[in-house]
Coordinates of C-alpha atoms in Angstrom, one line a residue:
X1 CA 25.2 32.0 -47.3
X2 CA 25.9 35.0 -46.1
X3 CA 26.5 36.0 -42.6
X4 CA 23.2 38.3 -42.4
X5 CA 21.5 35.0 -44.0
X6 CA 23.1 32.7 -41.4
X7 CA 22.0 35.1 -38.3
X8 CA 18.5 35.0 -39.3
X9 CA 18.5 31.4 -39.4
X10 CA 19.8 31.1 -36.3
X11 CA 17.7 33.6 -34.8
X12 CA 14.7 31.3 -36.3
X13 CA 16.4 28.4 -35.2
X14 CA 16.6 29.6 -31.4
X15 CA 13.1 30.8 -31.2
X16 CA 11.9 27.0 -32.4
X17 CA 14.7 25.7 -29.6
X18 CA 13.5 27.9 -26.9
X19 CA 9.6 27.2 -27.7
X20 CA 10.7 23.4 -27.6
X21 CA 12.5 24.0 -24.6
X22 CA 9.2 25.4 -23.2
X23 CA 6.9 22.6 -24.7
X24 CA 9.4 19.9 -22.6
X25 CA 9.1 22.1 -19.3
X26 CA 5.0 21.7 -19.7
X27 CA 5.6 18.3 -20.2
X28 CA 7.9 17.4 -17.2
X29 CA 5.7 19.1 -15.3
X30 CA 2.3 16.8 -16.2
X31 CA 0.9 14.5 -13.4
X32 CA 0.1 10.6 -14.7
X33 CA -3.6 10.4 -14.0
X34 CA -6.4 7.8 -15.9
X35 CA -6.1 10.1 -18.9
X36 CA -2.3 10.8 -19.1
X37 CA -0.9 7.0 -18.3
X38 CA 2.4 6.3 -18.0
X39 CA 2.9 5.1 -21.5
X40 CA 1.5 8.2 -22.8
X41 CA 3.8 10.5 -21.0
X42 CA 7.0 8.0 -21.5
X43 CA 5.9 8.6 -25.7
X44 CA 5.8 12.1 -25.5
X45 CA 9.0 12.0 -23.3
X46 CA 10.9 9.9 -26.2
X47 CA 9.6 12.2 -28.5
X48 CA 10.4 15.2 -27.1
X49 CA 13.9 14.2 -26.4
X50 CA 14.8 13.1 -30.2
X51 CA 13.2 16.4 -31.6
X52 CA 15.6 18.2 -29.0
X53 CA 18.8 16.7 -29.9
X54 CA 17.8 17.4 -33.7
X55 CA 17.3 21.1 -32.6
X56 CA 20.7 21.3 -30.8
X57 CA 22.4 20.0 -33.7
X58 CA 20.9 22.2 -36.0
X59 CA 22.1 25.4 -34.2
X60 CA 24.9 24.2 -33.0
X61 CA 25.8 23.9 -37.2
X62 CA 24.1 27.5 -37.6
X63 CA 26.3 28.6 -34.6
X64 CA 29.7 27.4 -36.7
X65 CA 28.8 28.4 -39.6
X66 CA 28.2 32.0 -38.2
X67 CA 31.3 31.7 -36.3
X68 CA 33.4 31.5 -39.0
X69 CA 32.1 34.3 -41.0
X70 CA 32.3 36.9 -37.6
X71 CA 35.0 39.1 -36.9
X72 CA 37.1 37.7 -34.2
X73 CA 36.2 40.8 -31.8
X74 CA 33.0 39.4 -32.2
X75 CA 33.8 35.9 -31.2
X76 CA 33.8 36.1 -27.4
X77 CA 30.4 37.6 -27.0
X78 CA 28.5 35.1 -29.8
X79 CA 30.4 32.2 -28.2
X80 CA 28.7 33.2 -24.5
X81 CA 25.4 33.6 -26.4
X82 CA 25.8 29.8 -27.7
X83 CA 26.5 28.4 -24.8
X84 CA 23.7 29.7 -23.1
X85 CA 21.6 28.0 -25.2
X86 CA 23.5 25.0 -24.9
X87 CA 23.7 24.7 -21.5
X88 CA 19.7 25.2 -21.0
X89 CA 19.2 22.3 -23.8
X90 CA 21.7 19.9 -21.7
X91 CA 20.0 20.6 -18.5
X92 CA 16.8 20.0 -20.4
X93 CA 17.9 16.7 -21.7
X94 CA 19.0 15.7 -18.1
X95 CA 15.6 16.4 -16.7
X96 CA 13.8 14.4 -19.7
X97 CA 16.3 11.4 -19.1
X98 CA 15.7 11.3 -15.2
X99 CA 12.5 11.1 -15.9
X100 CA 12.4 8.5 -19.0
X101 CA 14.0 6.3 -16.1
X102 CA 11.7 7.3 -13.6
X103 CA 9.1 6.2 -15.8

């Protein structure tokens, strides 16, 4: 796949990843109630965690393919950008795991 196609694919993966992180943040903030009990929240959190892992893996693969094709002079900026997404994912995965343990 050529570099432009890879970058375009990664762009959409990043958009999807960011939307998923927002969904996780929203779910983490939901209060337990009669309509939304512990079991329902736990099921949702477990599903979101699995999806996050899959999305992280897809993004990492896309990043690796791009880094093999870009100029060395562009690599530092690209890696820095990739690390921001990685760090956000790790942060929310940690929060997910903590809330799953509590429930």
